Tab-separated table of C-alpha atoms in Angstrom:
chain	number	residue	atom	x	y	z
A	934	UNK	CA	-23.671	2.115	4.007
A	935	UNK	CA	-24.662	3.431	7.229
A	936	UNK	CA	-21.449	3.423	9.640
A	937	UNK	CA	-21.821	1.642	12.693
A	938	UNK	CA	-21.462	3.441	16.004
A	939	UNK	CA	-18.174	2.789	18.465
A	940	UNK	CA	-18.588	0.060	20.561
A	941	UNK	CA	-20.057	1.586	24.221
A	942	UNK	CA	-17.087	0.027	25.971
A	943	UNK	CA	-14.412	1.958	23.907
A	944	UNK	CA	-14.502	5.451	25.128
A	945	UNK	CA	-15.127	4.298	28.919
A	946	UNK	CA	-12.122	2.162	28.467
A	947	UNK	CA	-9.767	4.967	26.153
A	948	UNK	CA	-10.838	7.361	29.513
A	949	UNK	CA	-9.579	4.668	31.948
A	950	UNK	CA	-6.359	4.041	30.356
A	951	UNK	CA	-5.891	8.339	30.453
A	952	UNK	CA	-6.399	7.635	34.146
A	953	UNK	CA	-10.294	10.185	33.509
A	954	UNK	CA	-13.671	8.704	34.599
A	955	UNK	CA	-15.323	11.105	32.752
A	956	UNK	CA	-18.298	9.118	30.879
A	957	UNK	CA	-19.276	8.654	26.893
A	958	UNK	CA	-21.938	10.873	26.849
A	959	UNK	CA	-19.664	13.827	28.491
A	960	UNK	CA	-16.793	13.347	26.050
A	961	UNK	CA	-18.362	11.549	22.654
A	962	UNK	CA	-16.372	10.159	19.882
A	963	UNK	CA	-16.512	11.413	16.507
A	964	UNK	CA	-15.775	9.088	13.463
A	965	UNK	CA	-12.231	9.888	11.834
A	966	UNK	CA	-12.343	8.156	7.902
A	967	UNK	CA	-10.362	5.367	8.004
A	968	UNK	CA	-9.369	2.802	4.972
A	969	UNK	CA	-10.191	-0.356	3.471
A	970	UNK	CA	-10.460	-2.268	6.169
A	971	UNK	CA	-12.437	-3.357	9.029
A	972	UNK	CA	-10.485	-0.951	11.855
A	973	UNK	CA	-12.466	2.050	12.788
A	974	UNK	CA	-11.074	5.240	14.555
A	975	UNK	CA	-12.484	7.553	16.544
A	976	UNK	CA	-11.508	11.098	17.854
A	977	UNK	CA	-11.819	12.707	21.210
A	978	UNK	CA	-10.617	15.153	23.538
A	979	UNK	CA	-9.789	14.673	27.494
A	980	UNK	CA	-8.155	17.000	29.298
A	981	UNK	CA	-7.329	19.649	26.510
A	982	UNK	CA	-5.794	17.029	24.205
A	983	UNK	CA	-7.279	14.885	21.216
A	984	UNK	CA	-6.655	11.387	21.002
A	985	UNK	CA	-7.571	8.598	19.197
A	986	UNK	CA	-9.418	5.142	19.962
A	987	UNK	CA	-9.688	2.601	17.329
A	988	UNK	CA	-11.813	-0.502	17.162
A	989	UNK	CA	-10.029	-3.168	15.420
A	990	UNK	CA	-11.590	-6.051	16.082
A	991	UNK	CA	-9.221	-9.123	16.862
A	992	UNK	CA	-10.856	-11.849	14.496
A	993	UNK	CA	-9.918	-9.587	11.686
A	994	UNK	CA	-7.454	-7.242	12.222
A	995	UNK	CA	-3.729	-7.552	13.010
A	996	UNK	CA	-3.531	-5.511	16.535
A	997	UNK	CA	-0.691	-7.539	17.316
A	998	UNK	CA	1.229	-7.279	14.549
A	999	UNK	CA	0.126	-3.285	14.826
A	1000	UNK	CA	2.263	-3.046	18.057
A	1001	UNK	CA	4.806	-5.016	16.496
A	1002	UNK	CA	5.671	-2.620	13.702
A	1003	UNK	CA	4.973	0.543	15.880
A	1004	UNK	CA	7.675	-0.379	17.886
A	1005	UNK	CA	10.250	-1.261	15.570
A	1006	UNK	CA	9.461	1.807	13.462
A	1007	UNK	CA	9.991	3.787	16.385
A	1008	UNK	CA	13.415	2.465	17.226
A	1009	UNK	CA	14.169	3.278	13.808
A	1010	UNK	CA	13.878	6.602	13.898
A	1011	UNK	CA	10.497	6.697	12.144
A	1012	UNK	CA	7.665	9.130	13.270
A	1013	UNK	CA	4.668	6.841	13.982
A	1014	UNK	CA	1.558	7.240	16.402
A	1015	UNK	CA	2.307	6.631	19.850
A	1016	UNK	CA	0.998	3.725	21.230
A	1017	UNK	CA	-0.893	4.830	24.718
A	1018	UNK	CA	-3.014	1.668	25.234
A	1019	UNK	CA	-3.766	-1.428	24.168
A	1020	UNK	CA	-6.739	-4.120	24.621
A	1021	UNK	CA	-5.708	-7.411	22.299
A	1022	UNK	CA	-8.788	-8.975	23.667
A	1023	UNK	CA	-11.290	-6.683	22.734
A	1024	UNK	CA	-9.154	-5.134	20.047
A	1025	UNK	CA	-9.124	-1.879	21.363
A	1026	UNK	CA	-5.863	0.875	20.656
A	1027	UNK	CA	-5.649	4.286	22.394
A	1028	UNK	CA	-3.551	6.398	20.083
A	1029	UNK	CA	-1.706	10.038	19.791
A	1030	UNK	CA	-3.717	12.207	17.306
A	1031	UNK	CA	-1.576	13.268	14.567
A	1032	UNK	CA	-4.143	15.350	12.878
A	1033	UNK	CA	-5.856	15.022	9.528
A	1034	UNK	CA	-2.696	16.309	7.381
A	1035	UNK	CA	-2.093	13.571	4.712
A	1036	UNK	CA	0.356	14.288	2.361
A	1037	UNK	CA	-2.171	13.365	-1.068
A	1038	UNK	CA	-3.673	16.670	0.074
A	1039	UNK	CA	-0.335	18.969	-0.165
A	1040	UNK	CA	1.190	17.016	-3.377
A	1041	UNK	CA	1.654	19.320	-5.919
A	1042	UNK	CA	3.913	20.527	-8.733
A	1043	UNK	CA	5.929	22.709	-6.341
A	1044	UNK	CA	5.884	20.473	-3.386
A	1045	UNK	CA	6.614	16.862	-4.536
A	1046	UNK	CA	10.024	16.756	-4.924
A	1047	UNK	CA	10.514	17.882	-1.122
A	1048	UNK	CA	8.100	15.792	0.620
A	1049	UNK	CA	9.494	12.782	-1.750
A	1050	UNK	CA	12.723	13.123	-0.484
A	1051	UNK	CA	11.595	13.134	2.958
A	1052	UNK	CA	9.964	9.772	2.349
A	1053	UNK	CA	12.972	8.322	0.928
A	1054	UNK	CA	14.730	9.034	4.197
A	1055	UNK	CA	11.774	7.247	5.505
A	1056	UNK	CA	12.866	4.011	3.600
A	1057	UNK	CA	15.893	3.943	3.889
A	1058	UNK	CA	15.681	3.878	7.920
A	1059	UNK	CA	12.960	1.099	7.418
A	1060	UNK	CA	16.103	-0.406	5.302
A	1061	UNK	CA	18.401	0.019	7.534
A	1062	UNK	CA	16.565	-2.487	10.227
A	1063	UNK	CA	18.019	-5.853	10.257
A	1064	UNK	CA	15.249	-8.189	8.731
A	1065	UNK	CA	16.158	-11.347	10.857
A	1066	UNK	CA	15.685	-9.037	14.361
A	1067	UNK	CA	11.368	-8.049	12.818
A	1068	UNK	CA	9.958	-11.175	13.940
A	1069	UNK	CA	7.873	-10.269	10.636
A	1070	UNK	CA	6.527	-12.656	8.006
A	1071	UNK	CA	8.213	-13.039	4.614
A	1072	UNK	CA	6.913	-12.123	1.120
A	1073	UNK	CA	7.617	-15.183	-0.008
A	1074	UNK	CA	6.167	-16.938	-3.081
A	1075	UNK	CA	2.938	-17.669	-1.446
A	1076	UNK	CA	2.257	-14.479	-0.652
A	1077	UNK	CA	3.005	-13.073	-3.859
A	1078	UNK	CA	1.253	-15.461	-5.879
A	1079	UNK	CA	-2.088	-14.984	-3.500
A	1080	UNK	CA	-1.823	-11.295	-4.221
A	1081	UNK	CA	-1.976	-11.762	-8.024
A	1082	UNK	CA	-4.765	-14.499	-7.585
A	1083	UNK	CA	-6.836	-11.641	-6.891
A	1084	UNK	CA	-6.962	-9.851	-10.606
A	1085	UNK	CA	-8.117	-12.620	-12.210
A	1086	UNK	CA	-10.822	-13.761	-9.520
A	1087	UNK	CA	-11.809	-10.197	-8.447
A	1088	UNK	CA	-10.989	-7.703	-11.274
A	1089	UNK	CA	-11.085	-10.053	-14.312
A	1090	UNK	CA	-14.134	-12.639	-13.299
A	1091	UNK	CA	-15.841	-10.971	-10.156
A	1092	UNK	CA	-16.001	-7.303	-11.779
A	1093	UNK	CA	-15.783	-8.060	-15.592
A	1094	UNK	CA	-17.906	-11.141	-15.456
A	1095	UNK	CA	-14.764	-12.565	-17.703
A	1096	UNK	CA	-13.986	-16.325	-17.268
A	1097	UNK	CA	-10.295	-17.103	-18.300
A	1098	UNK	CA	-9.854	-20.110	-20.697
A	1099	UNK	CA	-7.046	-22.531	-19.735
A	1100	UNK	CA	-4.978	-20.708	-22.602
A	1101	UNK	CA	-5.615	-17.238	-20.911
A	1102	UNK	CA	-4.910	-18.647	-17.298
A	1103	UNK	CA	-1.063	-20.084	-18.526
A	1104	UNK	CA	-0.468	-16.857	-19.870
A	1105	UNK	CA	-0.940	-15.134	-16.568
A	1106	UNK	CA	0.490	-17.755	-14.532
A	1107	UNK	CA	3.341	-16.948	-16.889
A	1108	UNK	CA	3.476	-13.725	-16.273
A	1109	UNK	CA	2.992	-14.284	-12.452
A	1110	UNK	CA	6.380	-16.202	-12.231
A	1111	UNK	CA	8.565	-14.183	-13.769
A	1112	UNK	CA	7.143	-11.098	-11.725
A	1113	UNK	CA	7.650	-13.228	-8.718
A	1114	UNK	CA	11.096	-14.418	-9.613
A	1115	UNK	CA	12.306	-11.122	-10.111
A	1116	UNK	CA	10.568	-10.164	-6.503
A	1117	UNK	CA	12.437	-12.781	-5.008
A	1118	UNK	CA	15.333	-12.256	-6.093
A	1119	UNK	CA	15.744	-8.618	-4.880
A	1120	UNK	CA	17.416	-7.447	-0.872
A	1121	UNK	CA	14.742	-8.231	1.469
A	1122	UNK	CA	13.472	-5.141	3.745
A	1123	UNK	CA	11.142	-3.920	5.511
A	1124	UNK	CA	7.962	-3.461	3.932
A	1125	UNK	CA	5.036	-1.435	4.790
A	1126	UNK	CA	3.287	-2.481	1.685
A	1127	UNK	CA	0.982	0.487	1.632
A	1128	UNK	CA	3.319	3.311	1.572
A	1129	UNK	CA	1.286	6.005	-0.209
A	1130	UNK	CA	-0.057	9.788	0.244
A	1131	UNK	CA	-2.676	8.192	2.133
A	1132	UNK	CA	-0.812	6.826	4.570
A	1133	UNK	CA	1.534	9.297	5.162
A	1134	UNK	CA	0.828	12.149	7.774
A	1135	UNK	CA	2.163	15.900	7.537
A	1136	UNK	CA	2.677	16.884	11.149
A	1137	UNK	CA	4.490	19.506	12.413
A	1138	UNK	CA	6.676	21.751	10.279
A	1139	UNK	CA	5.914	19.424	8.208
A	1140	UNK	CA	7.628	16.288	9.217
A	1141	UNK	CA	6.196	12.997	7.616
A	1142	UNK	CA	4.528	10.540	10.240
A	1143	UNK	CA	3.717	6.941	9.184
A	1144	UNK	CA	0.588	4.842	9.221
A	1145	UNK	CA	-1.622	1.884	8.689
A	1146	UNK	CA	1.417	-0.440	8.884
A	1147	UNK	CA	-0.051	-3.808	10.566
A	1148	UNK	CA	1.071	-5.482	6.817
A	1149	UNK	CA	4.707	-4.966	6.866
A	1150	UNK	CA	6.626	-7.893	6.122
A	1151	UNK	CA	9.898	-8.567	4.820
A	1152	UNK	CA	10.096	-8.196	0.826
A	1153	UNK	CA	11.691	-6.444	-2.081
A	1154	UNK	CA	13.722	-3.334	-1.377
A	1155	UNK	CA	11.842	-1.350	-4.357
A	1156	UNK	CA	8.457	-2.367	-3.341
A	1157	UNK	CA	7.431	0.758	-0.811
A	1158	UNK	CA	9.035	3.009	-3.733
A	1159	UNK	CA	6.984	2.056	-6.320
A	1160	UNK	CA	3.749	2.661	-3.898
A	1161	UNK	CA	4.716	5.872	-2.985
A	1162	UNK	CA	6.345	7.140	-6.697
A	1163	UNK	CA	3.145	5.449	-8.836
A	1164	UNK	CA	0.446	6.156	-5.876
A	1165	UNK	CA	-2.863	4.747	-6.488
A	1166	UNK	CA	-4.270	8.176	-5.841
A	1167	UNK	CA	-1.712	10.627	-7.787
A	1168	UNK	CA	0.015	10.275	-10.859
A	1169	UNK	CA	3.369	11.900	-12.183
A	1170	UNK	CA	5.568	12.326	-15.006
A	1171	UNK	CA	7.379	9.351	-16.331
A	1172	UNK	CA	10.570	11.391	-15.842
A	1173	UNK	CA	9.900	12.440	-12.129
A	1174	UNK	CA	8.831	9.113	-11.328
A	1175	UNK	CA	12.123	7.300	-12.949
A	1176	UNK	CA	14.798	10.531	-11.441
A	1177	UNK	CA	12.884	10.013	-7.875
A	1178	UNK	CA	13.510	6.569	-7.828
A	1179	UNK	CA	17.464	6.844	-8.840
A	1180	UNK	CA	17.314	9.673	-6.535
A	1181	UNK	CA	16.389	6.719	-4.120
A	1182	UNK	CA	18.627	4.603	-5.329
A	1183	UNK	CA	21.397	6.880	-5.109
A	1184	UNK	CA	20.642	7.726	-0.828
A	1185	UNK	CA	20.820	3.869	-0.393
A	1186	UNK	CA	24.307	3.432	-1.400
A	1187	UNK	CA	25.136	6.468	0.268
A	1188	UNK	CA	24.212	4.970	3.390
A	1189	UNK	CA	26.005	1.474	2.337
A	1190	UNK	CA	23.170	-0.786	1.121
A	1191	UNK	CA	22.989	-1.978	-2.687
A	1192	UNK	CA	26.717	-1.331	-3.461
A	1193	UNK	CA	26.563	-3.694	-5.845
A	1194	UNK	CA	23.192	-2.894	-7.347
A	1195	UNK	CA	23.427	-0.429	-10.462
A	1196	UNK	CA	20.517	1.964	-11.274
A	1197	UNK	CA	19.696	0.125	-14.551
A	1198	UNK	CA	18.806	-2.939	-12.221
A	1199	UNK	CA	17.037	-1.241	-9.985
A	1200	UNK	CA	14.780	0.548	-12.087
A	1201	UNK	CA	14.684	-2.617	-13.720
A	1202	UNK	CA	12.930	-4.312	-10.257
A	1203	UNK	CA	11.502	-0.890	-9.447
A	1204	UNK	CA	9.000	-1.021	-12.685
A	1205	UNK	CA	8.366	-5.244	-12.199
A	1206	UNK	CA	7.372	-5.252	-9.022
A	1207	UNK	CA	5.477	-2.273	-9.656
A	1208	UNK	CA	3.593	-4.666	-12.340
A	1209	UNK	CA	2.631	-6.650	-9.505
A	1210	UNK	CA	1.514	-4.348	-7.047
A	1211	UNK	CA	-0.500	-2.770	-9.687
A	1212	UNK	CA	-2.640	-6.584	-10.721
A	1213	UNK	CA	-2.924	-6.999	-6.883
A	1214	UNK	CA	-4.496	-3.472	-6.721
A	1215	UNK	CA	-6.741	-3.783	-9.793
A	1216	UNK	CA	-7.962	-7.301	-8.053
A	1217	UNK	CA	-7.797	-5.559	-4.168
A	1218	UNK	CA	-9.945	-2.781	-5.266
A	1219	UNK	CA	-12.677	-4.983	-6.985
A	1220	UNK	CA	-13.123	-7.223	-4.161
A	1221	UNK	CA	-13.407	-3.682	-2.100
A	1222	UNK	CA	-16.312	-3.136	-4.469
A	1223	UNK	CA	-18.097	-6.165	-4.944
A	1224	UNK	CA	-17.579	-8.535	-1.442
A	1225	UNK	CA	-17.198	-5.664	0.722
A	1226	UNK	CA	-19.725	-2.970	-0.670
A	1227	UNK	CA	-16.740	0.119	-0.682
A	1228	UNK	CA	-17.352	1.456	-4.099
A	1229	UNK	CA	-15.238	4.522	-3.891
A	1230	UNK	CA	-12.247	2.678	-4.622
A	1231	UNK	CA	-13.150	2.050	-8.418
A	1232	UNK	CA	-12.886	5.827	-9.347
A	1233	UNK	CA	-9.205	4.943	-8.903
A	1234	UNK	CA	-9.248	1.510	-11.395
A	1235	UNK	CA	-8.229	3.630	-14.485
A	1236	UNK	CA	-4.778	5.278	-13.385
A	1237	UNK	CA	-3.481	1.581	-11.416
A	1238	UNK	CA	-4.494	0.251	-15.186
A	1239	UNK	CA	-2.202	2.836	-16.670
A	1240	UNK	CA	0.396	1.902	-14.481
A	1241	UNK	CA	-0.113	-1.447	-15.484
A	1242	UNK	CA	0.275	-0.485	-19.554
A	1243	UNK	CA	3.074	1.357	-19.168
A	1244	UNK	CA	5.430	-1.326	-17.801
A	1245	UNK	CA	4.136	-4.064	-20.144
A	1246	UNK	CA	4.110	-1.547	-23.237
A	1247	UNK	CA	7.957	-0.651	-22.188
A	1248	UNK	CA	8.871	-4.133	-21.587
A	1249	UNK	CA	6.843	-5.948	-24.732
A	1250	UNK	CA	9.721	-5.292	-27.241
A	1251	UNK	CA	12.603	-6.881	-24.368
A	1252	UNK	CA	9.718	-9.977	-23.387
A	1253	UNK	CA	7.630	-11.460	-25.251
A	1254	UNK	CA	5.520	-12.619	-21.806
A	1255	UNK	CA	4.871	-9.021	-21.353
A	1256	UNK	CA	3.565	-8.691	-25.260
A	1257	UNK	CA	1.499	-11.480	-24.873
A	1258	UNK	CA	0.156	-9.945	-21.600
A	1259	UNK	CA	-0.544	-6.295	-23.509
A	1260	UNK	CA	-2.232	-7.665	-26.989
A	1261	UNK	CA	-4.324	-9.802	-24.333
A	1262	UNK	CA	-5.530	-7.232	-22.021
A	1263	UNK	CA	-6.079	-5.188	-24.707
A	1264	UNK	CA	-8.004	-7.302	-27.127
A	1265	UNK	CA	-10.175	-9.296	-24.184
A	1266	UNK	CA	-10.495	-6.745	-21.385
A	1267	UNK	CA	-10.505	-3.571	-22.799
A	1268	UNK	CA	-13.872	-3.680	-24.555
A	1269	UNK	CA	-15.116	-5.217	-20.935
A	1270	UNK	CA	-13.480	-2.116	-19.351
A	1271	UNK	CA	-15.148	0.192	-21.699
A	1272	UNK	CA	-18.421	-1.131	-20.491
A	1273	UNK	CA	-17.900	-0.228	-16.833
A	1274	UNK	CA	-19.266	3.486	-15.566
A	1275	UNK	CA	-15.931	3.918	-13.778
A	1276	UNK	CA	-13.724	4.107	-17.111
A	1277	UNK	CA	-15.242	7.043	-17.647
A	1278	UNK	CA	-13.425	8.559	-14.877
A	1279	UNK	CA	-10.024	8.202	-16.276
């Protein structure tokens, strides 16, 4: 796909707001990659600094909701862009550059368990906002249940051309309600929702900045864990990934939230919700693929279905929703999976 310039009104307008009258063709934008959606950025430089414009067009995009977050992260103690400019009606942002450091690209052996922990303080000053002061939407049932909608329509009909019977369809919807129960029933935070490598900046001596957060909400306390500890883009040990998130666990009461939570239960919500995330993502990243033509996202389809395995396989012997789930995605959608060029990236 052939990326479509920046509108001709956005640098003229990013100048004006920087208080320069310096025109487009003197100072021209270059593209910056951006992620699955339909908001663009664009870099520049004025006056010996770079800054960012982005184009997020208002029919689609949540600019207000944007500012929203960016401000309460802020008060929270949480780096974020700053916030120079805004245009709601054109859908126009002027932003602080923070670079091109994200963290997927210094994960390592060595360097995980530091940069982790410097998330968790993240999360835990995201937890530490009172949910009732956001202003933010709830992930409630409805949203939950509209997120797992998408594996079977997307990843299970749209990508594996499989149709589910009416037998196949109550066993998900089984599944579905006791991964939204369990949701539902955890301390309600807030959420990013995409709180990965990707979306986390290095900056600095290597603080952590955060981005691409127009989609927080207020859900379940383990859900931003789970994204970051079984990232879409990065896998690690089962044994880092379950210390980390007791590590987590651990800060939280520290700082006088989940008292009466033990670790057992946490994990317990930690790994389910993590289930759900990961059939949204299989679903998320089809649709990517096949209604908006972004194929790069189905190199990643084999390591979000390992994630997806490993909780039913460790659950299957405690549930019998999650055997049924396993034997079936094993016995109807593996062979379909097998089929599909990107399985062989796994």
């Amino acid at each position: 796909m052939t990326p479509r310039p920046a509108p001709q009104d956005l640098l003229p307008w990013a100048l004006s707001v920087l208080g320069g009258s310096a025109t487009a063709a003197a100072l021209p934008l270059s593209a910056v990659a951006g992620d699955a959606s339909a908001r663009r950025y664009f870099r520049f430089s004025s006056g010996g600094r770079s800054y960012i414009a982005a184009d997020a067009p208002p029919a689609t995009q949540k600019n207000e909701e944007f500012v929203r977050v960016a401000g309460l992260l802020a008060a929270a103690g949480v780096t974020v862009p700053s916030l120079l400019g805004v245009d709601l009606e054109r859908g126009f942002l002027l932003l602080e550059d923070l670079g091109d450091r994200l963290l997927l690209s210094a994960l390592d052996a060595d360097s995980a368990d530091s940069h982790y922990h410097h998330a968790f303080d993240i999360l835990a000053k995201m937890a530490a906002v009172r949910p009732d002061h956001t202003g933010l939407g709830e992930y409630d049932r409805s949203l939950l249940t509209e997120e797992l909608s998408r594996f079977s329509q997307w990843f299970v009909h749209g990508l594996l051309d499989h149709v589910p019977t009416g037998a196949e369809e109550n066993l998900l919807n089984n599944l579905y309600s006791q991964l939204i129960d369990s949701a539902l029933e955890q301390p309600r935070v807030l959420v990013h929702r995409d709180f990965h490598s990707r979306n986390l900046m290095l900056v600095g001596q290597d603080e952590l900045a955060v981005i691409d957060f127009q989609d927080a909400v207020i859900g379940p306390v383990t859900y931003d864990l789970v994204s970051l500890l079984r990232d879409c883009y990065i896998q690690w040990p089962v044994a880092s990934v379950q210390a980390w998130a007791r590590d987590y666990h651990s800060l939280l009461r520290s700082r006088g939230v989940l008292n009466e939570v033990d670790a057992a239960q946490f994990l317990r919500w930690f790994d389910w919700v993590g289930l759900q995330r990961h059939l949204k993502v299989l679903g998320t990243f089809a649709r990517l693929y096949l209604r908006d033509g972004k194929p790069g996202y189905l190199a990643d389809l084999p390591l979000v279905i390992h994630y997806v395995l490993e909780i039913v396989d460790k659950y299957a012997s405690e549930e019998r929703f999650f055997a049924d789930f396993g034997a079936w995605f094993r016995s109807c959608l593996g062979p379909l999976i097998e089929l599909q060029a990107w399985s062989k990236t796994a």
